[in-house]
Amino acid sequence: MTNSARTTTAANPHLPKKPAGTLPKLLGSLGALTAIVVVLLMLFVLPSLKSGPHDLATGTVGDAQTTGALNANLEAVAPGAFVPETFADEAALRDAILDRSVNGGYVVEGDTVRLLTATAGSAAISGSLTQTTTAAAGAAGLTVTVEDLVPYTADDPSGIGIGGLAFPLVFGGIVPAVVAMKLFPGRLKMQLVSAGSFAVVGGVVVTSILRFWFGSFEGSILLPAAALGLGIAAISVPLLGLQALFGGKGFTALAASMMFLGNPLAGIGTSGAWLPSGLGLFGQLLPPGSTGTLMRSAAYFDGKGATGAVIILAAWVVAGIALCVVGARRQKAVDEAELVILDAELEASLATSDVV
């Protein structure tokens, strides 16, 4: 450094200094951002890339020899895709499909195989079952006819309405919690009332749009509205609880988990059973996945097959309320402690003034 430079620096100590470690910071940030992009890519793309039929429950009706041969052909065409269960008659198989106990099944009558499906349960599964059964029956010289017991509606033949709920659901669970905290800071009860009210209103409004505008399902909106409302509450209430107990860090952690784990692993468009087994199960334990299952049951199957999803979502709501209670008690204890300190300081101040 020249004498003039030293003089300038000494004379102007407030001049900005050259940042130290610029290159390491740049390289570190690039590495971290790249890792985040890779993780997001894995979370959003890998589940779909590795999805497919695996251990899907199906039903069979017919004589043991023919159904056994057909099951063997199914295994040869799609190894590990289906797990067949024998039913006494067609009525029992139909009931099992409508109860969502099995994904579909076939009835063998002579040289004909009647395949029973439920596209509204999962178009991907029904399509795979149809394709595989047709190939397996063809290899055995049998003819296949298909009956869709629970099809999508004519207005929404691809099931896009309910299948596209994942992101709106997550968004609809996070934003009401944020709004409630902004409107009622420090008033946890009012925050819960606000979030709960939106869950009810949001459930009714969204399902009304799906029913009367998009035509995604038929019949009453009561069960689907209740299902969606419960799903929204299962996200917003725990967020309020974590905020009350752990502050912004707790809120952010759960919100990010819902967005970047719950969203891609929900399987709302295909069903959780279509995702890779471990990821599908994990996704169903999160509110978006359980809500998707519950919505399909409520909209297309009269609420059947929804018990597990209801239990999971209710558990999230109860856990959120419990977190709110604990957080409120902790805050009350902190406030009381601060009040004691203030009283002590005030008494000390008064005592000092008396002495003076």
Short mmCIF file of C-alpha atoms in Angstrom, two decimals:
data_model
loop_
_atom_site.label_atom_id
_atom_site.label_comp_id
_atom_site.label_asym_id
_atom_site.label_seq_id
_atom_site.Cartn_x
_atom_site.Cartn_y
_atom_site.Cartn_z
CA MET A 1 0.00 0.00 0.00
CA THR A 2 1.39 3.44 -0.93
CA ASN A 3 1.86 6.21 1.57
CA SER A 4 -0.98 8.17 -0.05
CA ALA A 5 -3.31 5.18 0.30
CA ARG A 6 -2.37 4.74 3.94
CA THR A 7 -2.92 8.44 4.51
CA THR A 8 -6.34 8.31 2.84
CA THR A 9 -7.41 5.30 4.89
CA ALA A 10 -6.16 6.81 8.10
CA ALA A 11 -7.83 10.11 7.35
CA ASN A 12 -11.10 8.42 6.39
CA PRO A 13 -11.63 5.52 8.78
CA HIS A 14 -15.27 5.19 7.67
CA LEU A 15 -14.44 4.24 4.09
CA PRO A 16 -15.75 0.73 3.28
CA LYS A 17 -13.14 -1.96 3.55
CA LYS A 18 -12.72 -4.67 0.99
CA PRO A 19 -14.83 -7.69 2.09
CA ALA A 20 -12.78 -10.62 3.30
CA GLY A 21 -13.39 -14.13 1.95
CA THR A 22 -15.47 -13.05 -1.04
CA LEU A 23 -14.67 -16.10 -3.15
CA PRO A 24 -15.42 -18.68 -0.41
CA LYS A 25 -18.74 -16.95 0.28
CA LEU A 26 -19.64 -17.00 -3.40
CA LEU A 27 -18.70 -20.65 -3.81
CA GLY A 28 -20.52 -21.60 -0.62
CA SER A 29 -23.72 -19.86 -1.67
CA LEU A 30 -23.56 -21.44 -5.12
CA GLY A 31 -23.12 -24.88 -3.57
CA ALA A 32 -25.99 -24.38 -1.13
CA LEU A 33 -28.38 -23.07 -3.79
CA THR A 34 -27.46 -25.90 -6.14
CA ALA A 35 -28.12 -28.43 -3.39
CA ILE A 36 -31.53 -26.88 -2.72
CA VAL A 37 -32.45 -27.06 -6.40
CA VAL A 38 -31.37 -30.72 -6.54
CA VAL A 39 -33.41 -31.58 -3.44
CA LEU A 40 -36.50 -29.84 -4.87
CA LEU A 41 -36.01 -31.67 -8.15
CA MET A 42 -35.85 -34.99 -6.31
CA LEU A 43 -38.93 -34.19 -4.23
CA PHE A 44 -41.13 -33.06 -7.10
CA VAL A 45 -39.92 -35.28 -9.95
CA LEU A 46 -38.67 -38.52 -8.40
CA PRO A 47 -42.03 -39.61 -6.90
CA SER A 48 -43.72 -39.31 -10.29
CA LEU A 49 -40.77 -40.87 -12.11
CA LYS A 50 -40.77 -43.92 -9.84
CA SER A 51 -44.54 -44.23 -9.52
CA GLY A 52 -46.43 -47.22 -10.84
CA PRO A 53 -48.44 -50.28 -9.84
CA HIS A 54 -47.01 -52.20 -6.90
CA ASP A 55 -48.79 -54.49 -4.42
CA LEU A 56 -52.20 -53.13 -5.40
CA ALA A 57 -55.11 -55.01 -3.84
CA THR A 58 -57.43 -56.56 -6.43
CA GLY A 59 -60.21 -59.14 -6.36
CA THR A 60 -61.00 -62.27 -8.34
CA VAL A 61 -64.18 -64.30 -8.80
CA GLY A 62 -64.34 -67.60 -10.66
CA ASP A 63 -63.15 -71.19 -10.60
CA ALA A 64 -59.79 -71.71 -8.97
CA GLN A 65 -58.08 -73.17 -12.05
CA THR A 66 -58.96 -70.30 -14.40
CA THR A 67 -58.37 -67.51 -11.91
CA GLY A 68 -55.09 -69.11 -10.85
CA ALA A 69 -53.87 -69.21 -14.43
CA LEU A 70 -55.00 -65.65 -15.04
CA ASN A 71 -53.28 -64.44 -11.85
CA ALA A 72 -50.08 -66.13 -13.00
CA ASN A 73 -50.34 -64.34 -16.32
CA LEU A 74 -50.91 -61.04 -14.52
CA GLU A 75 -47.76 -61.61 -12.48
CA ALA A 76 -45.83 -62.41 -15.63
CA VAL A 77 -47.03 -59.28 -17.41
CA ALA A 78 -46.55 -56.95 -14.41
CA PRO A 79 -44.43 -58.57 -11.67
CA GLY A 80 -45.39 -57.42 -8.17
CA ALA A 81 -48.04 -55.03 -9.46
CA PHE A 82 -51.17 -56.68 -8.04
CA VAL A 83 -52.09 -58.73 -4.99
CA PRO A 84 -55.23 -60.75 -5.86
CA GLU A 85 -57.83 -61.69 -3.27
CA THR A 86 -60.51 -64.31 -3.92
CA PHE A 87 -64.16 -63.34 -3.39
CA ALA A 88 -67.14 -65.66 -3.12
CA ASP A 89 -69.21 -63.91 -5.78
CA GLU A 90 -69.48 -60.80 -7.91
CA ALA A 91 -71.64 -58.96 -5.39
CA ALA A 92 -68.95 -59.28 -2.73
CA LEU A 93 -66.31 -58.02 -5.16
CA ARG A 94 -68.46 -55.04 -6.13
CA ASP A 95 -68.99 -54.15 -2.48
CA ALA A 96 -65.25 -54.33 -1.84
CA ILE A 97 -64.52 -52.00 -4.76
CA LEU A 98 -67.17 -49.52 -3.65
CA ASP A 99 -65.83 -49.69 -0.08
CA ARG A 100 -62.33 -49.00 -1.48
CA SER A 101 -61.02 -52.22 0.06
CA VAL A 102 -59.66 -53.25 -3.34
CA ASN A 103 -58.80 -51.18 -6.40
CA GLY A 104 -60.72 -53.37 -8.84
CA GLY A 105 -61.07 -56.98 -9.87
CA TYR A 106 -62.32 -59.43 -12.43
CA VAL A 107 -65.02 -62.06 -12.77
CA VAL A 108 -64.33 -65.11 -14.96
CA GLU A 109 -67.36 -66.56 -16.75
CA GLY A 110 -66.52 -69.19 -19.34
CA ASP A 111 -64.14 -67.66 -21.85
CA THR A 112 -64.97 -64.09 -20.81
CA VAL A 113 -63.31 -61.94 -18.16
CA ARG A 114 -65.41 -59.06 -16.85
CA LEU A 115 -63.10 -56.47 -15.35
CA LEU A 116 -64.58 -54.17 -12.69
CA THR A 117 -62.78 -50.87 -12.10
CA ALA A 118 -63.26 -47.57 -10.23
CA THR A 119 -61.64 -44.83 -12.28
CA ALA A 120 -62.61 -42.12 -9.80
CA GLY A 121 -60.52 -43.88 -7.17
CA SER A 122 -57.46 -43.58 -9.40
CA ALA A 123 -57.43 -43.32 -13.16
CA ALA A 124 -53.81 -44.44 -13.19
CA ILE A 125 -54.55 -47.63 -11.27
CA SER A 126 -57.68 -48.42 -13.29
CA GLY A 127 -55.82 -47.87 -16.54
CA SER A 128 -52.94 -50.08 -15.47
CA LEU A 129 -55.31 -52.81 -14.28
CA THR A 130 -57.23 -52.69 -17.56
CA GLN A 131 -54.12 -52.84 -19.69
CA THR A 132 -52.50 -55.62 -17.68
CA THR A 133 -55.65 -57.74 -17.42
CA THR A 134 -56.30 -57.42 -21.14
CA ALA A 135 -52.79 -58.64 -21.92
CA ALA A 136 -52.96 -61.48 -19.37
CA ALA A 137 -56.40 -62.63 -20.52
CA GLY A 138 -55.35 -62.48 -24.15
CA ALA A 139 -52.45 -64.80 -23.40
CA ALA A 140 -54.96 -67.27 -21.95
CA GLY A 141 -57.35 -66.96 -24.91
CA LEU A 142 -59.96 -65.06 -22.92
CA THR A 143 -62.01 -62.02 -23.92
CA VAL A 144 -62.13 -58.97 -21.62
CA THR A 145 -65.02 -56.58 -21.06
CA VAL A 146 -64.66 -53.59 -18.72
CA GLU A 147 -67.24 -52.06 -16.40
CA ASP A 148 -66.36 -48.85 -14.59
CA LEU A 149 -68.27 -48.88 -11.31
CA VAL A 150 -67.22 -45.37 -10.26
CA PRO A 151 -66.37 -43.25 -13.31
CA TYR A 152 -65.52 -39.58 -13.41
CA THR A 153 -68.27 -37.17 -14.44
CA ALA A 154 -68.97 -36.21 -18.04
CA ASP A 155 -68.01 -32.59 -17.27
CA ASP A 156 -64.66 -33.58 -15.76
CA PRO A 157 -63.80 -36.91 -17.40
CA SER A 158 -60.15 -36.76 -16.34
CA GLY A 159 -60.78 -35.83 -12.71
CA ILE A 160 -58.69 -32.67 -13.01
CA GLY A 161 -60.78 -30.76 -10.48
CA ILE A 162 -60.04 -32.88 -7.43
CA GLY A 163 -56.74 -34.12 -8.84
CA GLY A 164 -55.39 -30.57 -8.88
CA LEU A 165 -56.16 -29.72 -5.26
CA ALA A 166 -52.68 -30.31 -3.79
CA PHE A 167 -51.19 -26.83 -4.15
CA PRO A 168 -54.43 -24.89 -3.46
CA LEU A 169 -54.91 -27.01 -0.35
CA VAL A 170 -51.43 -26.28 1.02
CA PHE A 171 -51.75 -22.61 0.13
CA GLY A 172 -55.21 -22.51 1.68
CA GLY A 173 -53.84 -23.94 4.92
CA ILE A 174 -50.81 -21.65 5.25
CA VAL A 175 -52.26 -18.28 4.25
CA PRO A 176 -55.21 -18.28 6.73
CA ALA A 177 -52.76 -18.91 9.57
CA VAL A 178 -50.61 -15.97 8.45
CA VAL A 179 -53.66 -13.71 8.10
CA ALA A 180 -54.98 -14.75 11.53
CA MET A 181 -51.66 -13.88 13.17
CA LYS A 182 -51.60 -10.48 11.45
CA LEU A 183 -55.20 -9.65 12.33
CA PHE A 184 -55.07 -10.87 15.94
CA PRO A 185 -51.48 -10.62 17.22
CA GLY A 186 -51.11 -12.17 20.66
CA ARG A 187 -54.75 -13.34 20.67
CA LEU A 188 -54.42 -17.07 20.16
CA LYS A 189 -58.10 -17.87 20.67
CA MET A 190 -59.13 -15.42 17.97
CA GLN A 191 -56.45 -16.80 15.68
CA LEU A 192 -57.94 -20.28 16.07
CA VAL A 193 -61.46 -18.94 15.51
CA SER A 194 -60.29 -17.13 12.38
CA ALA A 195 -58.47 -20.16 10.96
CA GLY A 196 -61.35 -22.48 11.81
CA SER A 197 -63.87 -20.15 10.21
CA PHE A 198 -61.86 -20.01 7.01
CA ALA A 199 -61.60 -23.81 6.98
CA VAL A 200 -65.39 -24.03 7.00
CA VAL A 201 -65.98 -21.25 4.47
CA GLY A 202 -63.09 -22.32 2.25
CA GLY A 203 -64.29 -25.91 2.23
CA VAL A 204 -67.80 -24.89 1.19
CA VAL A 205 -66.68 -22.39 -1.46
CA VAL A 206 -64.09 -24.64 -3.11
CA THR A 207 -66.31 -27.72 -3.19
CA SER A 208 -69.19 -25.61 -4.53
CA ILE A 209 -66.95 -24.53 -7.41
CA LEU A 210 -65.88 -28.12 -8.02
CA ARG A 211 -69.48 -29.32 -7.94
CA PHE A 212 -71.48 -26.61 -9.68
CA TRP A 213 -68.94 -24.92 -11.95
CA PHE A 214 -66.38 -27.57 -12.86
CA GLY A 215 -68.81 -30.49 -12.50
CA SER A 216 -66.06 -32.61 -10.95
CA PHE A 217 -68.50 -34.68 -8.89
CA GLU A 218 -72.22 -35.14 -8.45
CA GLY A 219 -74.53 -35.15 -5.46
CA SER A 220 -74.33 -33.22 -2.20
CA ILE A 221 -71.38 -31.00 -1.34
CA LEU A 222 -71.66 -31.62 2.41
CA LEU A 223 -69.22 -34.52 2.73
CA PRO A 224 -66.62 -33.08 0.32
CA ALA A 225 -66.87 -29.65 1.99
CA ALA A 226 -66.34 -31.21 5.41
CA ALA A 227 -63.41 -33.22 4.06
CA LEU A 228 -61.71 -30.19 2.54
CA GLY A 229 -62.41 -28.04 5.60
CA LEU A 230 -60.83 -30.66 7.84
CA GLY A 231 -57.81 -30.79 5.54
CA ILE A 232 -57.36 -27.00 5.65
CA ALA A 233 -57.67 -26.99 9.45
CA ALA A 234 -55.13 -29.82 9.70
CA ILE A 235 -52.55 -27.47 8.19
CA SER A 236 -53.49 -24.07 9.64
CA VAL A 237 -54.11 -25.11 13.26
CA PRO A 238 -50.73 -26.87 13.75
CA LEU A 239 -49.05 -23.84 12.15
CA LEU A 240 -50.62 -21.57 14.76
CA GLY A 241 -49.60 -24.00 17.49
CA LEU A 242 -45.97 -24.12 16.39
CA GLN A 243 -45.90 -20.34 16.09
CA ALA A 244 -47.25 -20.03 19.64
CA LEU A 245 -44.76 -22.50 21.06
CA PHE A 246 -41.59 -22.01 19.01
CA GLY A 247 -42.11 -18.74 17.18
CA GLY A 248 -41.39 -18.09 13.54
CA LYS A 249 -38.92 -20.97 13.23
CA GLY A 250 -41.56 -23.54 14.10
CA PHE A 251 -44.06 -21.97 11.73
CA THR A 252 -41.58 -21.82 8.86
CA ALA A 253 -40.44 -25.42 9.35
CA LEU A 254 -43.96 -26.84 9.10
CA ALA A 255 -45.01 -24.52 6.28
CA ALA A 256 -41.96 -25.56 4.26
CA SER A 257 -42.66 -29.23 5.01
CA MET A 258 -46.23 -28.91 3.77
CA MET A 259 -45.11 -27.10 0.63
CA PHE A 260 -42.07 -29.18 -0.31
CA LEU A 261 -43.00 -32.59 1.16
CA GLY A 262 -46.76 -32.67 1.55
CA ASN A 263 -47.42 -31.22 -1.89
CA PRO A 264 -45.38 -33.58 -4.12
CA LEU A 265 -46.07 -36.65 -1.97
CA ALA A 266 -49.83 -36.10 -1.67
CA GLY A 267 -50.68 -38.30 -4.64
CA ILE A 268 -54.00 -36.48 -5.02
CA GLY A 269 -54.00 -36.87 -8.78
CA THR A 270 -53.17 -40.58 -8.78
CA SER A 271 -53.70 -41.78 -5.16
CA GLY A 272 -50.98 -42.51 -2.65
CA ALA A 273 -50.96 -46.19 -3.64
CA TRP A 274 -49.53 -45.25 -7.03
CA LEU A 275 -46.45 -43.58 -5.51
CA PRO A 276 -43.37 -45.55 -4.43
CA SER A 277 -44.42 -47.51 -1.34
CA GLY A 278 -42.40 -45.67 1.31
CA LEU A 279 -43.03 -42.22 -0.13
CA GLY A 280 -46.70 -42.96 -0.67
CA LEU A 281 -47.17 -44.01 2.95
CA PHE A 282 -45.28 -40.99 4.24
CA GLY A 283 -47.34 -38.70 2.03
CA GLN A 284 -50.57 -40.13 3.42
CA LEU A 285 -49.44 -39.26 6.95
CA LEU A 286 -49.29 -35.58 5.97
CA PRO A 287 -52.46 -33.45 5.65
CA PRO A 288 -52.34 -32.95 1.85
CA GLY A 289 -52.17 -36.68 1.14
CA SER A 290 -54.85 -37.62 3.66
CA THR A 291 -57.08 -34.83 2.42
CA GLY A 292 -56.78 -36.11 -1.14
CA THR A 293 -57.82 -39.60 -0.05
CA LEU A 294 -60.67 -38.21 2.02
CA MET A 295 -61.89 -35.96 -0.80
CA ARG A 296 -62.07 -38.86 -3.27
CA SER A 297 -63.95 -40.98 -0.76
CA ALA A 298 -66.36 -38.14 0.03
CA ALA A 299 -66.95 -37.06 -3.56
CA TYR A 300 -67.14 -40.43 -5.32
CA PHE A 301 -67.62 -43.22 -2.76
CA ASP A 302 -70.14 -41.74 -0.28
CA GLY A 303 -67.41 -41.40 2.33
CA LYS A 304 -66.41 -45.07 2.28
CA GLY A 305 -62.78 -45.99 2.81
CA ALA A 306 -62.05 -42.70 4.56
CA THR A 307 -61.58 -43.80 8.18
CA GLY A 308 -57.78 -43.74 8.14
CA ALA A 309 -57.64 -40.33 6.50
CA VAL A 310 -60.12 -38.85 8.99
CA ILE A 311 -58.07 -40.18 11.92
CA ILE A 312 -54.84 -38.72 10.54
CA LEU A 313 -56.33 -35.30 9.84
CA ALA A 314 -58.10 -35.18 13.20
CA ALA A 315 -54.80 -36.06 14.89
CA TRP A 316 -53.13 -33.10 13.18
CA VAL A 317 -55.88 -30.75 14.35
CA VAL A 318 -55.77 -32.07 17.92
CA ALA A 319 -51.97 -31.82 17.96
CA GLY A 320 -52.23 -28.24 16.73
CA ILE A 321 -54.70 -27.33 19.47
CA ALA A 322 -52.46 -28.98 22.07
CA LEU A 323 -49.50 -26.94 20.83
CA CYS A 324 -51.61 -23.80 21.09
CA VAL A 325 -52.56 -24.61 24.69
CA VAL A 326 -48.96 -25.29 25.69
CA GLY A 327 -47.77 -22.18 23.89
CA ALA A 328 -50.43 -20.02 25.56
CA ARG A 329 -49.50 -21.34 29.01
CA ARG A 330 -45.82 -20.73 28.38
CA GLN A 331 -46.53 -17.18 27.22
CA LYS A 332 -48.69 -16.59 30.29
CA ALA A 333 -45.86 -17.78 32.53
CA VAL A 334 -43.42 -15.48 30.74
CA ASP A 335 -45.79 -12.53 31.07
CA GLU A 336 -46.27 -13.20 34.78
CA ALA A 337 -42.51 -13.44 35.30
CA GLU A 338 -41.98 -10.16 33.48
CA LEU A 339 -44.71 -8.56 35.59
CA VAL A 340 -42.98 -9.71 38.78
CA ILE A 341 -39.70 -8.22 37.55
CA LEU A 342 -41.39 -4.93 36.70
CA ASP A 343 -43.05 -4.81 40.13
CA ALA A 344 -39.70 -5.45 41.80
CA GLU A 345 -38.02 -2.73 39.75
CA LEU A 346 -40.83 -0.32 40.55
CA GLU A 347 -40.60 -1.03 44.27
CA ALA A 348 -36.83 -0.58 44.15
CA SER A 349 -37.25 2.70 42.33
CA LEU A 350 -39.79 3.94 44.86
CA ALA A 351 -37.56 2.91 47.74
CA THR A 352 -34.64 4.78 46.22
CA SER A 353 -36.74 7.89 45.73
CA ASP A 354 -37.90 7.72 49.38
CA VAL A 355 -34.31 7.57 50.57
CA VAL A 356 -33.39 10.57 48.46
#
